[in-house]
Amino acid sequence: MDFSDSPEEAAFRATARDWLDANASLRDGSEKTQDHFMARDADDVARAQDWQARKAGAGWAGLTWPSAFGGRDATPIEQVIWNQEEGRFAVPPNVFLIGIGLVGPTVMTHGTEAQKAAVLPRALTGEDIWCQLFSEPAAGSDLAGIRTRARRDGDDWVISGQKVWTSGAHYSSHGILLARTDPKVPKHKGMTMFLVEMSDPAIETRPIRQISGGASFNEVFIDNLRVPDSARLGGESEGWKVALTTLMNERFSISVGRASGGARAEELIALAARVERNGRPAIEDGDVRARIADFIARQRGLEFTSYRVMTSLSRGEAPGEEGSIGKLLLGKLRQEMGAFGMELAGTAAGISSKAGDDVARWRNEYLTAPGNRIAGGSDEIQRTIIGERILGLPPEIRVDKTVPFSEL
Amino acid sequence: MNFGFSEEQDTIRETLARLLGDHATLAVAHDRLDTAKGFDAPTWAALAEGGWLGLAIAEDVGGSDMGAVELAILAEEIGRSLAAVPFAPVLGIAVPAIESMGTKSQRETYLPQIASGQTIIAAAFAEDGGLGPEKSTATVAQDRLTGRKTPVTFGAEADQALVIAKDHDGTARLYLADLCAPGVTIRALDCIDRTRPAVEILFDNTPVELLPGSDPMAIRRLVDGAAVLAAFEQIGLAERILSLTTAYAGERQAFGRQIGSFQAVKHRLADMFAKIELARSNAFFGVWALASGDNRLPEAAAVARLSALDAVQFTTEESIQLHGGIGFTWAADPHLFLRRGWQLKAELGPAAIWRERLFENIADAPRAAS
Ligand SMILES: Cc1cc2nc3c(=O)[nH]c(=O)nc-3n(C[C@H](O)[C@H](O)[C@H](O)COP(=O)(O)OP(=O)(O)OC[C@H]3O[C@@H](n4cnc5c(N)ncnc54)[C@H](O)[C@@H]3O)c2cc1C
């Protein structure tokens, strides 16, 4: 065990830093905070694509991807190092997490050679932006309950249905879509995965406003979308297996990518130094100190947990259920820190006034954090995964696993 | 000891629930949030017309002279409906202040106008540094007020403000300021609940009238009473979102079952219920202490406030969680309650202040006395 860089890692860090120094400028605190659930405008997306293309050109995109697919063969630890270094610079928001973190690995595992060639390079350079068309109005936690139907029609498939909560669909060029192809078999058995183009007129995307005010996710209506059989990812009726690869990578990339993102507990120290509580500088208040110290301990723990996961990955182990731990703890931590930050910023809790910028900052943290507790498998679902798949507890009694979907 | 309501009180609640249900629906609340409309004048007018604004005003000045318990029922029903009306500043603070500390002429001028809904009086108590009389830095010299108050809920809609300021000896007193008077500047604030907007008010040599009965002790008692009534508004809010979430958990299906059949969901709802009931018990003690003039009002108010804050934060945050993706949307109900909950917290200050106050009352004071 060693919490400092090995000589190779130190060399990697130095190379990364040199390139970043030459190509970007350091953050100066005036930037918008990076937030996965923040609305993105066309300008954000264009800047993000430009940055991604430059990274790809210099070999800094898709670090952990195999070089055969345009990656750098980097270890997950090197990915962490890159994230740490890039995080110090004022770079555009990352709209490629789904493409590179979820779709890429899924296509590498289940795709045909033609699919790999079509999808991977363009995902890496940011020319294509991907979204995940899984959840539906009646299928979220219970994803296998999806109703979007894909029917064979000659050599093609015709897809109709509705997806919802699709992050980034409004600026994505492509989507990975889970559909039901056989309702006569039990729910997990009759699904198939497809790769679709969002620009098709059969797809209509409508942004949904979220509680923080922005609209980062969408409802997506699919009306007789015709795709060739070559758009099918993985075997017919093997959609669930393919989806599990995507979901595993999702939990993993959320917990790893985000452990270092969002507000830092240390920022609360700076806030506490600027404001008063009970007539004294808040930073001298025992309760304030205790709360911030606890936040720091939890945030560090999450960060180090993600590094442990990285280490096991670096040893060639598949991403396991450990991703659930980070995923489970992150949202609640952000929510509590947001609430505390709002309160700390004055008796005017939640109201912007003298400490207006601070209140607005922590309010945004507070109003986006609930999304972390729901997206990518809710807190409750993560606990079940930990209980059943890590601790080996007996599974929940299921009433819906063996009955044909059409009879549910 | 009697910890329940009388039959007449139950009838009052039903009547109020119907009236508010007709005017302040959740559809109205959504529309007001979308269009950033503050004060809900139609609902306030309907309350005035029904005689509810005069509930705790004496009969000789236009009211029906009922008690604090009835006022608490009104607070709770307003909280439940999310009606964007200035119950807390007007009925929770201005009325008892004028009734107990005002002159005869102030009583006769303002209370009938409040009962009829003609006049709104905001409470300009808080300054960024704090809330209580000792925290006030605003000052009055020769009947002219100078200082800065923030946040003042419904300050933009109010005709008058009741202001805490220090007199020439540095003693905190209450003053009434006409908000159309010279030297008043009102600035909008960016509020988490823009249907219950608060503003910043700057007073610069503004003419004011003193409430002669006011002093720091009386002001503190006034804030305590307001906290008790606010606790009822908070409890109404929490109960409503609990019942909406419970209903959702009974409808929403996942894995072939209602999500409410999962213990994780059921237990969360049960925890919400327990927190609300605890808050209710504390609020009952508070309203009893308020009505009976018991000297335990400070501690009663603090415990009512603390458990109401806890109940509201927990139920609103977890209602979003238990609604899943839909709970994270602007169009869904839970965030209306979350936002209102924070606004109610802002008005009389967060838990830290009340914890300190509770401790001063139950631990420090007896120690100092012995
Ligand atoms: C910000 C955000 C971004 C998202 N982005 C995407 C995206 O890009 N693509 C995509 O496909 N989806 C996306 N989602 C959807 C997300 O995956 C679902 O919202 C999530 O899985 C929950 O499903 P649901 O909304 O249907 O809630 P439900 O499944 O209806 O859950 C409601 C409540 O019941 C609880 N519950 C359900 N089942 C159980 C159980 N067995 N035991 C205990 N409790 C249970 C849940 O934890 C939750 O509290 C996003 C969601 C959010 C909030």
Coordinates of C-alpha atoms in Angstrom, one line a residue, chain B residues 34-278:
Chain B
D34 CA -43.6 29.3 -12.3
T35 CA -44.6 32.9 -12.7
A36 CA -42.7 34.1 -9.6
K37 CA -45.9 35.5 -8.0
G38 CA -45.6 36.3 -4.4
F39 CA -48.5 37.3 -2.1
D40 CA -51.6 35.3 -2.8
A41 CA -54.1 38.2 -2.4
P42 CA -57.3 36.2 -3.3
T43 CA -56.7 33.6 -0.6
W44 CA -55.9 36.4 2.0
A45 CA -59.1 38.2 1.0
A46 CA -61.1 35.0 1.4
L47 CA -59.6 34.5 4.9
A48 CA -60.5 38.1 5.7
E49 CA -64.0 37.7 4.4
G50 CA -64.4 34.5 6.5
G51 CA -63.4 36.5 9.6
W52 CA -60.3 34.4 10.1
L53 CA -57.8 37.3 10.1
G54 CA -59.5 38.6 13.2
L55 CA -59.4 35.3 15.0
A56 CA -57.1 36.5 17.8
I57 CA -58.1 40.1 17.7
A58 CA -60.3 41.4 20.5
E59 CA -64.0 42.0 19.7
D60 CA -63.9 45.7 20.4
V61 CA -61.4 46.2 17.6
G62 CA -63.0 44.0 14.9
G63 CA -62.1 40.5 15.8
S64 CA -63.7 37.4 17.2
D65 CA -61.3 37.0 20.2
M66 CA -60.6 33.3 20.0
G67 CA -57.4 31.9 21.5
A68 CA -54.0 30.8 20.6
V69 CA -55.1 27.3 19.9
E70 CA -57.5 28.5 17.2
L71 CA -54.7 30.5 15.7
A72 CA -52.5 27.4 15.7
I73 CA -55.2 25.6 13.8
L74 CA -55.2 28.3 11.2
A75 CA -51.4 28.2 11.0
E76 CA -51.4 24.5 10.5
E77 CA -54.0 24.6 7.7
I78 CA -52.2 27.4 5.9
G79 CA -49.0 25.3 6.1
R80 CA -50.9 22.3 4.8
S81 CA -52.2 24.3 1.8
L82 CA -48.9 26.1 1.0
A83 CA -51.0 29.2 0.7
A84 CA -48.6 32.1 0.1
V85 CA -50.1 34.4 2.7
P86 CA -48.5 36.5 5.4
F87 CA -49.9 34.6 8.4
A88 CA -46.7 34.5 10.3
P89 CA -45.8 38.2 10.3
V90 CA -49.3 39.6 10.5
L91 CA -51.2 37.2 12.8
G92 CA -48.2 35.6 14.5
I93 CA -46.3 38.8 15.3
A94 CA -48.0 42.1 14.5
V95 CA -51.3 41.4 16.1
P96 CA -50.0 40.2 19.5
A97 CA -47.4 43.0 19.5
I98 CA -49.9 45.7 18.9
E99 CA -52.4 44.1 21.3
S100 CA -50.0 43.8 24.1
M101 CA -47.5 46.6 23.6
G102 CA -49.4 49.2 21.5
T103 CA -51.3 52.3 22.6
K104 CA -55.0 52.4 22.6
S105 CA -55.0 54.4 19.5
Q106 CA -52.6 52.0 17.8
R107 CA -54.9 49.1 18.7
E108 CA -57.9 51.0 17.4
T109 CA -56.1 52.0 14.2
Y110 CA -54.3 48.9 13.1
L111 CA -56.2 45.9 14.5
P112 CA -59.5 46.5 12.6
Q113 CA -57.5 47.1 9.4
I114 CA -55.7 43.8 9.9
A115 CA -58.9 41.9 10.7
S116 CA -60.5 43.2 7.5
G117 CA -57.4 42.4 5.4
Q118 CA -56.8 46.0 4.5
T119 CA -53.4 46.3 6.1
I120 CA -50.4 44.0 6.0
I121 CA -47.7 44.5 8.5
A122 CA -44.4 42.7 7.9
A123 CA -42.0 41.8 10.7
A124 CA -38.6 43.5 10.1
F125 CA -36.8 41.8 12.9
A126 CA -33.8 40.0 11.3
E127 CA -30.5 41.4 10.3
D128 CA -27.9 39.3 8.7
G129 CA -26.1 38.9 12.0
G130 CA -29.2 37.5 13.9
L131 CA -32.7 37.8 14.9
G132 CA -33.3 38.6 18.6
P133 CA -33.5 42.0 20.2
E134 CA -29.8 42.0 21.3
K135 CA -28.7 41.4 17.7
S136 CA -30.4 44.5 16.4
T137 CA -28.1 47.3 15.1
A138 CA -30.9 49.5 13.7
T139 CA -31.4 52.6 15.8
V140 CA -34.1 55.2 16.4
A141 CA -33.4 58.8 17.3
Q142 CA -36.1 61.4 17.6
D143 CA -38.6 59.1 16.1
R144 CA -36.5 58.4 13.0
L145 CA -35.3 55.0 12.2
T146 CA -32.0 54.1 10.5
G147 CA -30.8 50.6 9.7
R148 CA -31.0 47.6 7.5
K149 CA -33.3 44.6 7.9
T150 CA -33.1 41.4 6.0
P151 CA -34.9 39.1 5.2
V152 CA -38.3 40.6 5.6
T153 CA -41.0 38.2 4.4
F154 CA -43.7 39.9 2.3
G155 CA -41.9 43.2 2.9
A156 CA -42.7 44.3 -0.7
E157 CA -46.4 43.7 -0.2
A158 CA -46.7 45.1 3.3
D159 CA -48.1 48.6 4.1
Q160 CA -46.2 48.8 7.4
A161 CA -43.3 47.1 9.0
L162 CA -42.9 46.3 12.7
V163 CA -39.2 46.9 13.3
I164 CA -36.9 46.0 16.2
A165 CA -34.5 48.9 16.8
K166 CA -32.5 50.3 19.6
D167 CA -33.7 53.6 21.2
H168 CA -31.4 56.4 22.5
D169 CA -30.4 54.3 25.5
G170 CA -29.5 51.3 23.4
T171 CA -32.6 49.3 24.5
A172 CA -34.4 47.2 21.9
R173 CA -37.9 48.4 21.2
L174 CA -40.6 47.9 18.6
Y175 CA -41.5 50.5 16.1
L176 CA -44.1 50.8 13.3
A177 CA -42.8 52.2 10.1
D178 CA -45.0 53.2 7.1
L179 CA -43.3 51.6 4.2
C180 CA -44.4 54.4 1.9
A181 CA -42.7 56.9 4.1
P182 CA -39.5 58.8 3.0
G183 CA -36.2 57.0 3.5
V184 CA -37.5 53.5 2.8
T185 CA -35.7 51.5 0.2
I186 CA -36.8 48.0 -0.6
R187 CA -34.6 45.5 -2.5
A188 CA -35.8 42.1 -3.7
L189 CA -33.9 39.1 -2.5
D190 CA -33.3 35.9 -4.5
C191 CA -35.4 33.5 -2.4
I192 CA -35.5 29.7 -2.4
D193 CA -39.3 30.0 -2.3
R194 CA -40.2 32.9 -4.5
T195 CA -43.9 32.4 -3.8
R196 CA -43.1 33.6 -0.2
P197 CA -40.7 36.4 -1.1
A198 CA -38.6 38.2 1.3
V199 CA -36.9 41.6 0.8
E200 CA -34.2 43.7 2.3
I201 CA -35.4 47.0 3.7
L202 CA -33.1 50.0 4.2
F203 CA -34.4 52.7 6.5
D204 CA -32.7 56.0 6.4
N205 CA -34.1 58.5 8.8
T206 CA -37.6 57.1 8.3
P207 CA -40.4 58.4 10.6
V208 CA -41.7 55.7 13.0
E209 CA -44.0 55.3 15.9
L210 CA -43.0 53.4 19.1
L211 CA -45.0 50.6 20.6
P212 CA -44.6 51.9 24.1
G213 CA -45.0 48.6 25.9
S214 CA -42.1 47.0 24.0
D215 CA -38.9 46.0 25.7
P216 CA -36.3 43.3 25.1
M217 CA -38.2 40.7 27.3
A218 CA -41.5 41.4 25.6
I219 CA -39.9 41.1 22.1
R220 CA -38.3 37.8 23.1
R221 CA -41.7 36.5 24.2
L222 CA -43.1 37.7 20.9
V223 CA -40.5 35.8 18.9
D224 CA -41.1 32.7 21.0
G225 CA -44.9 32.9 20.3
A226 CA -44.2 33.4 16.6
A227 CA -42.0 30.3 16.7
V228 CA -44.7 28.2 18.2
L229 CA -47.2 29.3 15.6
A230 CA -44.6 28.8 12.8
A231 CA -44.2 25.2 14.2
F232 CA -47.8 24.6 13.4
E233 CA -47.4 25.9 9.9
Q234 CA -44.4 23.6 9.5
I235 CA -46.3 20.6 10.8
G236 CA -49.2 21.2 8.4
L237 CA -46.7 21.4 5.6
A238 CA -44.9 18.2 6.7
E239 CA -48.1 16.3 7.2
R240 CA -49.4 17.2 3.7
I241 CA -46.2 16.0 2.0
L242 CA -46.2 12.9 4.0
S243 CA -49.7 12.1 3.0
L244 CA -48.9 12.8 -0.7
T245 CA -45.8 10.6 -0.5
T246 CA -47.7 7.8 1.2
A247 CA -50.3 7.9 -1.5
Y248 CA -47.6 7.8 -4.1
A249 CA -46.0 4.8 -2.5
G250 CA -49.3 3.0 -2.6
E251 CA -49.7 3.7 -6.3
R252 CA -46.3 3.4 -7.8
Q253 CA -45.3 -0.1 -8.9
A254 CA -41.8 -1.6 -9.2
F255 CA -40.8 -5.2 -9.4
G256 CA -44.5 -6.2 -9.6
R257 CA -45.4 -4.6 -6.3
Q258 CA -46.3 -1.2 -4.8
I259 CA -43.1 0.5 -3.7
G260 CA -44.8 1.1 -0.3
S261 CA -44.6 -2.7 0.2
F262 CA -40.8 -2.4 0.4
Q263 CA -39.7 -2.0 3.9
A264 CA -37.1 0.5 2.9
V265 CA -39.9 2.8 1.7
K266 CA -42.3 1.9 4.4
H267 CA -39.8 2.5 7.2
R268 CA -38.8 5.9 5.8
L269 CA -42.5 6.9 5.7
A270 CA -42.9 5.7 9.3
D271 CA -39.8 7.7 10.4
M272 CA -41.4 10.8 8.8
F273 CA -44.6 10.2 10.7
A274 CA -42.8 9.7 14.0
K275 CA -40.9 13.0 13.5
I276 CA -44.0 14.9 12.7
E277 CA -45.9 13.5 15.8
L278 CA -43.0 14.4 18.0

